[in-house]
Amino acid sequence: IRRFPLEDIPQDEKEAANWLHKLYQEKDALQEMYNQEGIFPGQQFKPPRRPWTLLNFLFWATVLLSPLFTFGFGVFASGSPLLILAFLGLVGAASFGVRRLIGVTEIEKGSSYGNQEFKKKE
């Protein structure tokens, strides 16, 4: 990440275009180096692990999922085959619905609007 002071950016439109073009050439060289070596040059930054994210997830999972598990245990403890099948059917339908909603967001199912390769085929 780099910051550029406003004083370093040329005011003239042509000079600013040249400056920006040179900046993109530097970016392309960095990208090419990354593609060849797998890392960017310079000092690598690895953020420290934070346990609070895991603790936050575990807290909310416990708060929200414990009633569901309690209900599920009660359904199976009842011994009623109809109630167990209804519960499993509800869980299966919810799972199918979530998978269907996730499938809608897949990139292959998106619009081809603006895709130049698709326009060339037509």
mmCIF file of C-alpha atoms in Angstrom:
data_model
loop_
_atom_site.group_PDB
_atom_site.id
_atom_site.type_symbol
_atom_site.label_atom_id
_atom_site.label_comp_id
_atom_site.label_asym_id
_atom_site.label_seq_id
_atom_site.Cartn_x
_atom_site.Cartn_y
_atom_site.Cartn_z
ATOM 1 C CA ILE A 1 0.000 0.000 0.000
ATOM 2 C CA ARG A 2 1.348 3.375 -0.937
ATOM 3 C CA ARG A 3 0.108 6.891 -0.432
ATOM 4 C CA PHE A 4 0.897 9.706 -2.794
ATOM 5 C CA PRO A 5 0.884 13.298 -1.567
ATOM 6 C CA LEU A 6 -1.274 15.514 -3.738
ATOM 7 C CA GLU A 7 1.757 17.671 -4.453
ATOM 8 C CA ASP A 8 3.422 14.705 -6.223
ATOM 9 C CA ILE A 9 0.541 14.239 -8.672
ATOM 10 C CA PRO A 10 0.904 16.426 -11.763
ATOM 11 C CA GLN A 11 -1.790 19.020 -12.378
ATOM 12 C CA ASP A 12 -1.537 19.001 -16.169
ATOM 13 C CA GLU A 13 -3.857 16.424 -17.748
ATOM 14 C CA LYS A 14 -1.211 14.991 -20.082
ATOM 15 C CA GLU A 15 1.435 14.791 -17.358
ATOM 16 C CA ALA A 16 -1.082 13.206 -14.964
ATOM 17 C CA ALA A 17 -1.972 10.637 -17.628
ATOM 18 C CA ASN A 18 1.719 9.795 -18.106
ATOM 19 C CA TRP A 19 2.221 9.559 -14.329
ATOM 20 C CA LEU A 20 -0.771 7.248 -14.008
ATOM 21 C CA HIS A 21 0.393 5.150 -16.967
ATOM 22 C CA LYS A 22 3.810 4.719 -15.309
ATOM 23 C CA LEU A 23 2.084 3.731 -12.059
ATOM 24 C CA TYR A 24 0.097 1.036 -13.880
ATOM 25 C CA GLN A 25 3.294 -0.251 -15.491
ATOM 26 C CA GLU A 26 4.823 -0.612 -12.000
ATOM 27 C CA LYS A 27 1.691 -2.445 -10.850
ATOM 28 C CA ASP A 28 1.853 -4.785 -13.847
ATOM 29 C CA ALA A 29 5.519 -5.529 -13.115
ATOM 30 C CA LEU A 30 4.618 -6.381 -9.504
ATOM 31 C CA GLN A 31 1.794 -8.621 -10.710
ATOM 32 C CA GLU A 32 4.130 -10.389 -13.141
ATOM 33 C CA MET A 33 6.683 -10.932 -10.371
ATOM 34 C CA TYR A 34 3.954 -12.338 -8.146
ATOM 35 C CA ASN A 35 2.805 -14.699 -10.906
ATOM 36 C CA GLN A 36 6.364 -16.001 -11.351
ATOM 37 C CA GLU A 37 7.561 -16.198 -7.736
ATOM 38 C CA GLY A 38 4.325 -16.439 -5.750
ATOM 39 C CA ILE A 39 5.146 -13.539 -3.406
ATOM 40 C CA PHE A 40 5.359 -9.777 -3.656
ATOM 41 C CA PRO A 41 8.751 -8.138 -3.119
ATOM 42 C CA GLY A 42 9.548 -6.414 0.132
ATOM 43 C CA GLN A 43 8.764 -7.169 3.734
ATOM 44 C CA GLN A 44 5.832 -9.534 4.224
ATOM 45 C CA PHE A 45 3.127 -8.517 6.675
ATOM 46 C CA LYS A 46 1.245 -11.211 8.553
ATOM 47 C CA PRO A 47 -1.332 -9.921 11.021
ATOM 48 C CA PRO A 48 -1.296 -11.546 14.467
ATOM 49 C CA ARG A 49 -3.970 -14.072 15.309
ATOM 50 C CA ARG A 50 -6.765 -12.752 17.447
ATOM 51 C CA PRO A 51 -8.719 -15.126 19.679
ATOM 52 C CA TRP A 52 -11.643 -12.715 20.006
ATOM 53 C CA THR A 53 -13.052 -13.632 16.601
ATOM 54 C CA LEU A 54 -13.203 -17.307 17.544
ATOM 55 C CA LEU A 55 -14.643 -16.525 20.970
ATOM 56 C CA ASN A 56 -17.302 -14.280 19.408
ATOM 57 C CA PHE A 57 -18.293 -17.037 16.954
ATOM 58 C CA LEU A 58 -18.441 -19.685 19.682
ATOM 59 C CA PHE A 59 -20.546 -17.442 21.918
ATOM 60 C CA TRP A 60 -23.143 -16.696 19.254
ATOM 61 C CA ALA A 61 -23.179 -20.301 17.996
ATOM 62 C CA THR A 62 -23.884 -21.471 21.546
ATOM 63 C CA VAL A 63 -26.590 -18.872 22.134
ATOM 64 C CA LEU A 64 -28.356 -19.466 18.831
ATOM 65 C CA LEU A 65 -27.864 -23.193 18.258
ATOM 66 C CA SER A 66 -28.423 -24.548 21.764
ATOM 67 C CA PRO A 67 -32.248 -24.149 21.539
ATOM 68 C CA LEU A 68 -32.220 -25.938 18.186
ATOM 69 C CA PHE A 69 -30.168 -28.826 19.566
ATOM 70 C CA THR A 70 -32.384 -29.000 22.639
ATOM 71 C CA PHE A 71 -35.474 -29.161 20.431
ATOM 72 C CA GLY A 72 -33.875 -31.795 18.171
ATOM 73 C CA PHE A 73 -32.917 -33.917 21.169
ATOM 74 C CA GLY A 74 -36.470 -33.616 22.481
ATOM 75 C CA VAL A 75 -37.893 -34.737 19.140
ATOM 76 C CA PHE A 76 -35.669 -37.816 19.011
ATOM 77 C CA ALA A 77 -36.261 -38.567 22.701
ATOM 78 C CA SER A 78 -40.038 -38.552 22.123
ATOM 79 C CA GLY A 79 -39.741 -41.726 20.062
ATOM 80 C CA SER A 80 -42.565 -40.694 17.735
ATOM 81 C CA PRO A 81 -41.650 -41.786 14.187
ATOM 82 C CA LEU A 82 -43.988 -39.215 12.636
ATOM 83 C CA LEU A 83 -42.470 -36.374 14.656
ATOM 84 C CA ILE A 84 -38.919 -37.545 13.856
ATOM 85 C CA LEU A 85 -39.689 -37.787 10.126
ATOM 86 C CA ALA A 86 -41.325 -34.353 10.142
ATOM 87 C CA PHE A 87 -38.286 -32.871 11.904
ATOM 88 C CA LEU A 88 -35.862 -34.539 9.469
ATOM 89 C CA GLY A 89 -38.004 -33.372 6.549
ATOM 90 C CA LEU A 90 -37.922 -29.796 7.867
ATOM 91 C CA VAL A 91 -34.131 -29.919 8.305
ATOM 92 C CA GLY A 92 -33.753 -31.421 4.809
ATOM 93 C CA ALA A 93 -36.003 -28.766 3.247
ATOM 94 C CA ALA A 94 -34.062 -25.996 5.004
ATOM 95 C CA SER A 95 -30.769 -27.483 3.818
ATOM 96 C CA PHE A 96 -32.075 -27.759 0.247
ATOM 97 C CA GLY A 97 -33.338 -24.168 0.365
ATOM 98 C CA VAL A 98 -30.016 -22.796 1.600
ATOM 99 C CA ARG A 99 -28.105 -24.734 -1.067
ATOM 100 C CA ARG A 100 -30.494 -23.429 -3.713
ATOM 101 C CA LEU A 101 -30.022 -19.840 -2.550
ATOM 102 C CA ILE A 102 -26.241 -20.266 -2.597
ATOM 103 C CA GLY A 103 -26.459 -21.791 -6.083
ATOM 104 C CA VAL A 104 -28.236 -18.682 -7.375
ATOM 105 C CA THR A 105 -25.197 -16.578 -6.516
ATOM 106 C CA GLU A 106 -22.716 -18.715 -8.469
ATOM 107 C CA ILE A 107 -20.840 -16.796 -11.117
ATOM 108 C CA GLU A 108 -21.738 -19.249 -13.904
ATOM 109 C CA LYS A 109 -25.408 -18.443 -13.371
ATOM 110 C CA GLY A 110 -24.845 -14.696 -13.565
ATOM 111 C CA SER A 111 -25.636 -12.378 -16.398
ATOM 112 C CA SER A 112 -23.414 -12.248 -19.459
ATOM 113 C CA TYR A 113 -24.144 -8.537 -19.912
ATOM 114 C CA GLY A 114 -20.907 -6.740 -20.718
ATOM 115 C CA ASN A 115 -19.013 -9.944 -21.479
ATOM 116 C CA GLN A 116 -17.147 -9.197 -24.693
ATOM 117 C CA GLU A 117 -16.427 -12.868 -25.492
ATOM 118 C CA PHE A 118 -20.151 -13.679 -25.307
ATOM 119 C CA LYS A 119 -20.957 -10.757 -27.611
ATOM 120 C CA LYS A 120 -18.417 -11.968 -30.169
ATOM 121 C CA LYS A 121 -20.076 -15.410 -30.331
ATOM 122 C CA GLU A 122 -23.446 -13.906 -31.262
#
